[in-house]
Amino acid sequence: MRLSMLATAFVFAFATNAIAAEVAVTQKGRKFSEKKIELSVGSSIKFINDDDVTHNIHSTTKGYAFDVGAQKPGQTIVHTFGKAGKVKIRCAIHPKMKIKVTVK
Amino acid sequence: MGTPLWTTEAAAKTRGEWKTEYVRPGEVPFPEENPYTTEKVNLGHKLFFDPRLSGSDYISCATCHNPSFSWGDGLPTGFGHKMTKLGRRTPTVLNSAWGELMMWDGRFESLEEQALGPMGAEAEMNQELGGIVEELRAIPGYRTLFNVTFPGEGISIANIAKAIATYERTIVSGIAPFDRWVAGDETSISTAAKRGFDIFNNKANCVSCHSSWNFTDSGFHDIGLPDDDIGRGGVVKNMVKMQHAFKTPTLRNVVQRAPYMHDGSLGTLKEVIDHYSEGFTKRESLSDEMKPLNLNDDEKADLLAFLLTLEGADPVVAAPVLPANDQVPGAWLQRLSPAAGGQAETAECRTARLHLRRCK
């Protein structure tokens, strides 16, 4: 019985890791390289500030709000999405930079 | 050390390449949540000019966003309820269809939110928002207009906002000499203005914030004005760079909107150019883009000549005829008009009712 439960846990963990992914998004020219992203729960977006100015990554979507503060040129920030839903992400400095993320 | 994934070096663009970045868009964007209809524009036009949307019944949206002053008020800072002096200059609503995050500090996500903000603000229009629905329902013409515009919904706060926002999205700057030049007419602007365009995009780097056809990135930057207003820092509290940061305004028709800056502290475009050239306050929050330009007088004159080419031939804006307050005692409504009770009525019936005659 214990062996069976461990096996189940292992399969579940393996399956979770198998579908989790990391998507890279660049910010050069005050533009996110993606406008819409679909992710599975547990996946991440790696925001790479390859621009020459400071940016920001935040969301005010209810239940998914986060804010990483200032992201200077050259900095990389990874944000993981822990539950399903639709999340709008913006740069607070350059609000035309925005992404719609669908987490399934 | 490997090869960097990116580089901040970019080859200098030619004048022709820069011009391609300023081509006017072909159409006005309307959001999926609030698509364009002619009825919404007509209703929003009336609401925008109607002072009954304020608590005092004497301030309309157009009182401050006056089309005669390029949708501003020509004052250093605005005046609100009971002539309360407001803290910031009235921003234009010109080309706001292309905007992101409204107000100088970006505290509203959309034009729909923005439309209600000043209306409900005690210092501005001082209108109790719950009460405005009842006030408009008491005006027969508005009942009809809302029923036609929003079938099955009628008058609500959300629909007031949708109509005003839709009207505001139709306020678009007209074709300017600059646009004709971008389209290929070399005679439409002067040689000095063309040099000014080069300075705008290169030495002065104004384009880093005043970008694209609307001359704004819709972003927030501290440009070193020495007042105490923290601007977007009051909304975004975890970033030093947002202290004293304000939304980049459009430069379309900018000559019509003196005085300038969020505090109206600079009276002329020459003063604005002097500020950017060498006059700004240096502090931690200052935008990375703000660097002393040390422009000489010839360069400043060229830059000014360029800015003057952004004045468009905007359409004349007619003040709308507003729906009249109800003239008929409630008890008489059923006798005079079959349209009583919020149902649509014909123009003939409305005229008859307002003259205390029966509708056939």
XYZ file of C-alpha atoms in Angstrom:
464
model
C 0.000 0.000 0.000
C 2.766 2.407 0.984
C 4.663 1.516 -2.175
C 1.583 2.167 -4.265
C 1.070 5.602 -2.716
C 4.692 6.518 -3.274
C 4.429 5.418 -6.863
C 1.321 7.521 -7.323
C 3.014 10.535 -5.786
C 6.013 10.046 -8.029
C 3.878 9.791 -11.150
C 1.948 12.899 -10.144
C 5.136 14.832 -9.483
C 6.607 13.637 -12.733
C 3.483 14.561 -14.619
C 3.404 18.014 -13.034
C 7.009 18.630 -13.952
C 6.413 17.321 -17.423
C 3.776 19.894 -18.258
C 5.355 22.785 -16.379
C 7.391 25.007 -18.672
C 9.224 28.296 -18.753
C 8.494 30.795 -21.491
C 11.024 33.550 -22.179
C 9.727 37.060 -22.862
C 12.035 39.879 -23.931
C 11.383 43.628 -23.576
C 13.561 45.353 -26.164
C 12.199 48.564 -27.653
C 9.560 48.949 -24.892
C 7.732 45.892 -26.234
C 7.062 42.478 -24.781
C 8.033 39.853 -27.327
C 4.680 38.093 -26.685
C 1.157 39.519 -26.404
C -0.701 36.341 -25.430
C 0.679 33.316 -23.644
C -0.964 30.053 -22.632
C 0.624 28.159 -19.778
C -0.116 25.189 -17.635
C -0.424 25.592 -13.871
C 3.024 25.672 -12.296
C 4.678 27.121 -15.392
C 6.711 30.314 -15.418
C 7.507 33.299 -17.544
C 11.097 34.474 -17.617
C 11.085 38.223 -18.248
C 14.391 39.361 -19.739
C 14.993 43.115 -19.753
C 17.082 43.373 -22.899
C 16.015 47.026 -23.280
C 18.043 50.090 -22.403
C 15.592 51.452 -19.800
C 14.131 50.266 -16.505
C 10.895 48.269 -16.735
C 8.394 46.711 -14.341
C 6.273 43.577 -14.298
C 3.013 43.618 -12.385
C -0.576 42.471 -12.433
C -3.646 43.901 -10.766
C -5.854 40.973 -11.799
C -7.901 39.992 -8.759
C -6.516 36.867 -7.157
C -3.321 36.998 -9.206
C -1.851 40.363 -8.240
C 1.896 40.663 -8.035
C 4.500 43.351 -8.584
C 8.219 42.824 -8.998
C 9.148 46.500 -8.669
C 11.881 47.991 -10.825
C 13.587 45.728 -13.335
C 16.781 47.343 -14.547
C 18.373 46.710 -17.952
C 20.038 43.308 -17.983
C 17.924 41.925 -15.133
C 15.915 38.739 -15.520
C 12.832 37.977 -13.444
C 10.964 34.676 -13.294
C 7.318 34.572 -12.218
C 5.494 31.305 -11.663
C 1.740 30.923 -12.130
C 0.366 28.666 -9.424
C -3.317 28.456 -10.338
C -5.549 28.473 -13.382
C -7.076 31.694 -14.655
C -6.607 34.700 -16.903
C -3.976 37.196 -15.809
C -3.246 40.615 -17.307
C 0.356 41.743 -16.946
C 1.692 45.240 -17.547
C 4.738 47.414 -17.133
C 3.777 50.195 -14.707
C 6.203 52.594 -16.389
C 5.303 51.788 -20.001
C 1.680 50.570 -19.826
C 1.477 49.840 -23.540
C 3.641 46.836 -22.657
C 1.073 44.225 -21.675
C 0.478 40.491 -21.953
C -2.611 38.359 -21.504
C -1.682 35.104 -19.809
C -4.072 32.169 -19.745
C -3.127 29.557 -17.174
C -4.838 26.186 -17.663
C 32.633 35.835 -21.475
C 30.098 34.802 -24.084
C 28.383 36.956 -26.658
C 25.697 39.086 -25.001
C 22.131 38.144 -25.815
C 21.316 41.720 -26.598
C 22.951 45.015 -27.278
C 21.850 48.535 -26.482
C 23.684 49.857 -29.527
C 21.455 50.640 -32.485
C 22.393 51.987 -35.854
C 21.234 55.583 -36.307
C 18.061 55.801 -38.338
C 17.771 58.041 -41.345
C 15.168 60.824 -41.494
C 13.113 58.693 -43.868
C 13.182 55.737 -41.479
C 12.071 57.957 -38.604
C 9.188 59.300 -40.681
C 7.774 55.802 -41.091
C 7.308 55.625 -37.310
C 4.875 58.549 -37.348
C 2.346 57.399 -39.943
C -1.216 58.017 -38.766
C -3.323 54.921 -38.038
C -6.135 54.049 -40.419
C -8.854 53.687 -37.805
C -9.754 54.418 -34.212
C -9.452 51.470 -31.823
C -12.536 50.596 -29.760
C -12.393 47.916 -27.051
C -14.275 44.627 -27.348
C -16.034 45.395 -24.061
C -17.427 48.656 -25.450
C -17.634 48.594 -29.249
C -18.466 51.640 -31.382
C -22.041 52.534 -32.223
C -23.313 55.816 -33.658
C -25.951 55.936 -30.921
C -23.299 55.754 -28.204
C -21.331 58.569 -29.796
C -24.413 60.803 -30.022
C -25.450 60.069 -26.446
C -21.889 60.457 -25.158
C -21.621 63.816 -26.947
C -24.647 65.098 -25.049
C -23.495 63.694 -21.712
C -19.999 65.165 -22.186
C -21.469 68.653 -22.586
C -24.231 68.315 -19.977
C -23.566 70.192 -16.698
C -26.359 68.243 -15.015
C -23.796 65.463 -14.606
C -22.225 67.498 -11.778
C -23.530 67.963 -8.265
C -23.944 71.688 -8.816
C -25.438 71.295 -12.319
C -22.962 73.855 -13.618
C -19.856 71.810 -14.484
C -19.759 69.490 -17.470
C -16.860 67.369 -18.734
C -16.456 70.052 -21.418
C -16.069 72.808 -18.821
C -12.510 71.622 -18.257
C -12.045 69.564 -21.430
C -12.954 72.466 -23.660
C -12.613 71.847 -27.424
C -11.692 75.501 -27.877
C -8.511 74.833 -25.905
C -7.710 71.525 -27.586
C -9.811 69.699 -24.977
C -8.048 71.316 -22.024
C -8.904 74.544 -20.187
C -5.952 76.831 -20.851
C -5.283 77.189 -17.118
C -2.224 76.216 -15.062
C -4.429 73.935 -12.978
C -8.128 73.256 -13.249
C -11.024 74.501 -11.148
C -13.701 72.176 -9.786
C -16.742 72.286 -7.529
C -17.309 75.730 -5.972
C -14.217 76.936 -7.881
C -11.931 74.598 -5.926
C -8.451 75.023 -7.342
C -7.259 71.578 -8.401
C -3.725 70.285 -8.005
C -2.901 69.455 -11.601
C -3.403 70.853 -15.061
C -6.384 69.505 -16.977
C -5.072 66.903 -19.429
C -6.457 66.875 -22.953
C -8.764 64.064 -24.025
C -7.463 64.363 -27.587
C -6.537 60.968 -29.076
C -7.356 59.225 -25.817
C -8.612 56.209 -27.788
C -4.967 55.232 -28.087
C -4.177 55.798 -24.402
C -3.351 53.347 -21.642
C -4.051 54.045 -17.968
C -5.831 57.374 -17.605
C -5.088 60.518 -15.603
C -1.674 62.070 -14.967
C -0.899 59.280 -12.485
C -2.515 56.396 -14.386
C -4.886 55.458 -11.600
C -7.718 54.465 -13.948
C -7.416 51.425 -16.192
C -9.732 52.603 -18.955
C -11.577 55.586 -20.412
C -14.780 54.119 -18.992
C -13.323 54.289 -15.458
C -11.894 57.719 -16.141
C -15.250 59.089 -17.267
C -16.708 58.427 -13.830
C -13.660 59.494 -11.804
C -13.894 63.298 -12.068
C -17.694 63.125 -12.034
C -17.696 61.489 -8.623
C -14.716 63.387 -7.174
C -15.799 65.825 -4.462
C -13.327 68.505 -5.551
C -14.167 68.178 -9.258
C -17.764 67.589 -10.383
C -18.988 66.460 -6.947
C -21.733 64.273 -8.364
C -23.066 61.474 -6.159
C -22.860 58.650 -8.689
C -25.849 56.725 -7.403
C -27.954 59.849 -7.738
C -27.047 60.619 -11.329
C -28.984 57.622 -12.622
C -32.193 58.888 -11.017
C -31.512 62.420 -12.223
C -31.138 61.282 -15.822
C -34.173 58.996 -15.580
C -36.199 62.067 -14.726
C -35.295 63.605 -18.091
C -37.556 62.118 -20.802
C -35.110 62.696 -23.634
C -32.367 60.773 -21.837
C -34.718 57.879 -21.114
C -35.372 57.636 -24.828
C -31.731 58.015 -25.827
C -30.506 55.386 -23.377
C -33.233 52.954 -24.391
C -32.302 53.335 -28.041
C -28.561 53.139 -27.337
C -28.640 50.309 -24.819
C -31.786 48.279 -25.635
C -33.051 46.374 -22.641
C -30.613 48.112 -20.309
C -31.446 51.802 -20.259
C -29.792 54.232 -17.861
C -27.059 52.924 -15.584
C -23.709 54.114 -14.292
C -21.931 51.632 -16.549
C -23.819 52.836 -19.628
C -23.155 56.494 -18.823
C -19.451 55.640 -18.729
C -19.612 53.599 -21.939
C -21.312 56.401 -23.866
C -18.932 59.112 -22.671
C -15.880 56.920 -23.325
C -17.107 56.086 -26.830
C -17.605 59.755 -27.614
C -14.152 60.581 -26.239
C -12.599 57.941 -28.493
C -13.936 59.821 -31.511
C -12.010 62.973 -30.522
C -9.047 62.634 -32.863
C -6.568 65.279 -33.938
C -6.908 66.434 -37.535
C -4.389 66.178 -40.345
C -1.416 68.438 -39.609
C 1.299 69.824 -41.899
C 3.573 67.223 -40.315
C 1.252 64.433 -41.528
C 1.343 65.781 -45.069
C 5.138 65.819 -44.890
C 5.217 62.217 -43.633
C 2.888 61.340 -46.522
C 5.365 62.780 -49.006
C 4.591 66.497 -49.419
C 8.008 68.080 -48.930
C 6.568 71.589 -49.152
C 4.206 71.214 -46.206
C 6.760 72.065 -43.511
C 9.782 74.358 -43.430
C 13.444 73.420 -43.620
C 13.820 74.547 -40.002
C 10.993 72.205 -38.951
C 12.663 69.309 -40.761
C 15.881 70.020 -38.866
C 13.790 70.176 -35.702
C 12.386 66.727 -36.496
C 15.941 65.402 -36.697
C 16.800 66.991 -33.343
C 13.588 65.600 -31.826
C 14.588 62.058 -32.775
C 18.329 62.226 -32.278
C 20.193 64.799 -30.206
C 17.240 65.731 -27.992
C 15.854 62.154 -27.905
C 12.335 63.470 -27.253
C 11.161 60.368 -29.117
C 12.145 58.129 -26.228
C 8.853 59.150 -24.562
C 6.989 61.222 -27.190
C 6.906 58.333 -29.632
C 4.674 57.174 -32.505
C 2.078 59.150 -34.483
C 0.437 60.408 -31.255
C 3.756 61.537 -29.802
C 3.378 59.676 -26.510
C 4.403 56.325 -25.086
C 1.490 56.603 -22.615
C 4.185 56.000 -20.011
C 5.137 57.645 -16.729
C 8.369 59.544 -16.196
C 9.890 61.989 -13.743
C 11.039 64.837 -15.956
C 12.498 66.888 -13.123
C 9.883 69.513 -12.366
C 10.659 70.902 -8.916
C 7.206 70.634 -7.307
C 6.247 68.304 -4.431
C 3.619 66.288 -6.315
C 4.724 62.635 -6.364
C 2.377 61.771 -9.261
C 2.364 58.070 -10.123
C 4.348 57.446 -6.945
C 1.035 57.737 -5.122
C -0.304 54.794 -7.121
C 2.812 52.667 -7.611
C 4.552 52.832 -4.273
C 7.381 50.335 -4.603
C 9.466 51.988 -7.315
C 11.630 55.040 -6.825
C 11.361 55.851 -10.526
C 7.611 56.395 -10.161
C 8.063 59.190 -7.623
C 7.270 62.509 -9.357
C 6.437 60.551 -12.541
C 3.552 61.742 -14.724
C 1.962 60.478 -17.896
C 3.573 61.548 -21.146
C 1.047 63.827 -22.888
C 0.453 63.845 -26.627
C 2.151 66.629 -28.592
C -0.600 66.804 -31.203
C -1.947 70.394 -31.284
C 0.413 71.143 -28.409
C 0.633 74.828 -29.332
C -3.060 75.167 -28.374
C -2.592 73.844 -24.851
C -0.410 76.312 -22.944
C 0.527 76.447 -20.136
C 2.411 73.171 -20.001
C 3.400 70.274 -17.736
C 1.257 68.553 -15.075
C 1.426 71.666 -12.898
C 1.053 74.248 -15.660
C 4.291 75.821 -14.493
C 5.784 76.510 -17.937
C 4.007 79.151 -19.979
C 5.442 78.613 -23.448
C 6.913 75.882 -25.596
C 10.228 77.746 -25.490
C 10.238 77.385 -21.694
C 9.490 73.682 -22.108
C 12.426 73.245 -24.484
C 14.688 75.157 -22.072
C 13.549 72.868 -19.256
C 14.478 69.715 -21.161
C 17.705 71.229 -22.436
C 19.220 72.246 -19.137
C 16.594 73.242 -16.584
C 15.420 70.107 -14.805
C 15.873 68.987 -11.212
C 18.229 66.053 -10.723
C 17.087 63.456 -8.171
C 16.988 59.687 -7.724
C 13.606 59.300 -9.374
C 14.588 61.279 -12.498
C 13.905 59.290 -15.667
C 16.916 57.564 -17.179
C 16.011 59.356 -20.404
C 16.574 62.818 -18.927
C 20.040 64.016 -19.822
C 21.254 67.602 -20.267
C 20.893 68.381 -23.963
C 22.685 71.725 -24.095
C 20.849 72.741 -27.230
C 21.972 76.021 -28.772
C 19.485 78.736 -29.750
C 19.341 77.622 -33.392
C 18.543 74.055 -32.366
C 15.864 75.230 -29.952
C 14.289 77.358 -32.662
C 14.281 74.390 -35.041
C 12.691 72.177 -32.413
C 9.987 74.775 -31.839
C 9.384 75.065 -35.592
C 8.871 71.314 -35.696
C 6.420 71.296 -32.771
C 4.312 73.933 -34.515
C 3.828 71.583 -37.487
C 1.807 69.235 -35.251
C -1.195 71.564 -35.187
C -3.939 69.830 -37.136
C -6.994 71.036 -38.978
C -9.389 69.686 -36.384
C -13.117 69.581 -37.075
C -15.352 72.229 -35.543
C -17.146 70.750 -32.554
C -20.788 71.678 -32.246
C -22.313 72.074 -28.800
C -25.194 69.574 -28.689
C -28.801 70.401 -27.899
C -29.397 68.720 -24.546
C -32.553 66.870 -23.547
C -34.867 69.241 -21.687
C -35.862 68.739 -18.100
C -39.310 67.279 -17.785
C -42.003 69.962 -18.022
C -44.904 67.674 -17.310
C -46.227 66.706 -13.890
C -45.956 62.956 -13.429
C -49.683 62.490 -13.029
C -50.250 63.900 -16.506
C -47.830 61.624 -18.301
C -50.237 58.832 -19.171
C -52.788 61.347 -20.370
C -50.332 63.099 -22.650
C -48.126 60.384 -24.028
C -48.189 56.652 -24.484
C -44.419 56.804 -24.040
C -44.555 57.343 -20.292
C -42.721 55.003 -17.978
C -39.400 55.001 -19.721
C -40.578 53.570 -23.053
C -39.342 54.962 -26.332
C -41.525 57.694 -27.759
C -41.704 59.320 -31.143
C -40.362 62.801 -31.747
C -43.896 63.909 -32.508
C -45.146 62.619 -29.170
C -42.265 64.168 -27.305
C -42.932 67.573 -28.840
C -46.605 67.245 -28.103
C -45.970 66.255 -24.516
C -43.583 69.121 -23.887
C -46.300 71.492 -25.122
C -48.886 69.852 -22.886
C -50.805 68.414 -25.808
C -52.039 64.912 -26.324
C -50.017 62.623 -28.539
C -52.075 61.084 -31.323
